[in-house]
Coordinates of C-alpha atoms in Angstrom, one line a residue:
X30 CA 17.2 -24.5 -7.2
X31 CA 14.9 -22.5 -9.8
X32 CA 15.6 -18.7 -10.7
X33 CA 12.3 -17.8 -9.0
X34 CA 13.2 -19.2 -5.6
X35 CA 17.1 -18.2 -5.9
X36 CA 15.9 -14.4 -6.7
X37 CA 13.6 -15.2 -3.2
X38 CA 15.8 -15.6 -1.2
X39 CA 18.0 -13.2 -2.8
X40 CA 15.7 -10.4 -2.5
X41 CA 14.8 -11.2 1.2
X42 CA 18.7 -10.5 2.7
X43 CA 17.4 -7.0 1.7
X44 CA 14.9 -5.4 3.9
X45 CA 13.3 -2.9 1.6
X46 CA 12.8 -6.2 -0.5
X47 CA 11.2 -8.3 2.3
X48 CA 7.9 -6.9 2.0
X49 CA 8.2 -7.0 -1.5
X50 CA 8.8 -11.0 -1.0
X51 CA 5.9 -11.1 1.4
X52 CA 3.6 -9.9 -1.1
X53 CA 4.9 -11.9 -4.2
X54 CA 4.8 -14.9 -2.0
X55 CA 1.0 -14.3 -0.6
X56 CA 0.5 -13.8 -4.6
X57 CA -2.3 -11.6 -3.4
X58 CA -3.7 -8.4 -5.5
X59 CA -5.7 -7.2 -2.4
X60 CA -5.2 -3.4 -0.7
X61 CA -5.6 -3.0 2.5
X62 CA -8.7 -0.3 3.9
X63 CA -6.3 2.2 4.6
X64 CA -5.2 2.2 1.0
X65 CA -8.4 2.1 -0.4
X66 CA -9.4 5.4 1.9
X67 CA -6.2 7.0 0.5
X68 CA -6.9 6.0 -2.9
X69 CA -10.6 7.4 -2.7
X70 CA -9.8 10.1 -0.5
X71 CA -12.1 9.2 1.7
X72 CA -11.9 9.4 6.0
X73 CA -13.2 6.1 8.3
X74 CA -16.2 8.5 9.3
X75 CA -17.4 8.6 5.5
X76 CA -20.7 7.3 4.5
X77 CA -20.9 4.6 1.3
X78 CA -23.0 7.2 -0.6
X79 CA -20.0 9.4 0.4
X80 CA -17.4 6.6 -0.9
X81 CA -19.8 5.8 -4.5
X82 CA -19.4 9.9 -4.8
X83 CA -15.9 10.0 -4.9
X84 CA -15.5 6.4 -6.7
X85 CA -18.0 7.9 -9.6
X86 CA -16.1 11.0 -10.0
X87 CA -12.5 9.3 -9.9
X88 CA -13.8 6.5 -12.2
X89 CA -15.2 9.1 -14.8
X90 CA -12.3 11.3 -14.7
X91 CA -9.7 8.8 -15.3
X92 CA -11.8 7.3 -18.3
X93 CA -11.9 10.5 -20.1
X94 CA -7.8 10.8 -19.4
X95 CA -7.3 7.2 -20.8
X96 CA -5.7 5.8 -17.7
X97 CA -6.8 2.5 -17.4
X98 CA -4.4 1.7 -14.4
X99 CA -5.6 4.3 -12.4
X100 CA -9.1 3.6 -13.2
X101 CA -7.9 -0.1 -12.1
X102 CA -7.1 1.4 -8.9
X103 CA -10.2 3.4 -7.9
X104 CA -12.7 0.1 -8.7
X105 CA -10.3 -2.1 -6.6
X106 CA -10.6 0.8 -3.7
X107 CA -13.8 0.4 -4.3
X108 CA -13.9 -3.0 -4.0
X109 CA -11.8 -3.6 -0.8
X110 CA -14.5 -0.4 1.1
X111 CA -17.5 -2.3 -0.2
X112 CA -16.1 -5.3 1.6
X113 CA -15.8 -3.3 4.7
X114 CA -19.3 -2.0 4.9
X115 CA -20.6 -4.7 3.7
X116 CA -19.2 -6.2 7.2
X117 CA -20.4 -3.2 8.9
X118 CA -23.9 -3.4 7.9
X119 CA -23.8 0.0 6.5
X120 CA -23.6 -0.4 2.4
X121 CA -27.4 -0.1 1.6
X122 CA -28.5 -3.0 -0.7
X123 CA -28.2 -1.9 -4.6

């Protein structure tokens, strides 16, 4: 058996560690939309100029801080609410 499926199995008689294996086994870097909203700060009911206002001013603030993972974060938000209203019909075209 190799070390990365013995440590699988391991870590799913846990069950804090099960979601942990779900994720490592989708292998997926995805957030969900509720994450995004939390990570943006941003309700359901907000518009996408609403979402680009708090993405710009997260973005910009963490650049001048030097945290590239939380910047990571706030495009990736981004990313997964752009999705979402893109599906919507209510991202205006750029």
């Amino acid at each position: 058996m190799t070390t990365i499926l013995m440590i699988i199995i391991d870590s799913s008689k846990s069950g804090a560690a099960q979601e942990a294996v779900k994720n490592a086994v989708r292998g997926s870097k995805t957030i969900t939309e509720q994450e995004a909203r939390q990570i943006l700060g941003v309700s359901e009911k907000a518009t996408w100029e609403e979402v680009m206002q708090k993405y710009n001013t997260l973005f910009e603030r963490n650049a001048q801080c030097g945290s590239f993972y939380l910047q990571s974060k706030v495009h990736r938000a981004k990313e997964c609410l752009e999705a979402v209203y893109q599906a919507k019909s209510q991202k205006p075209a750029d």
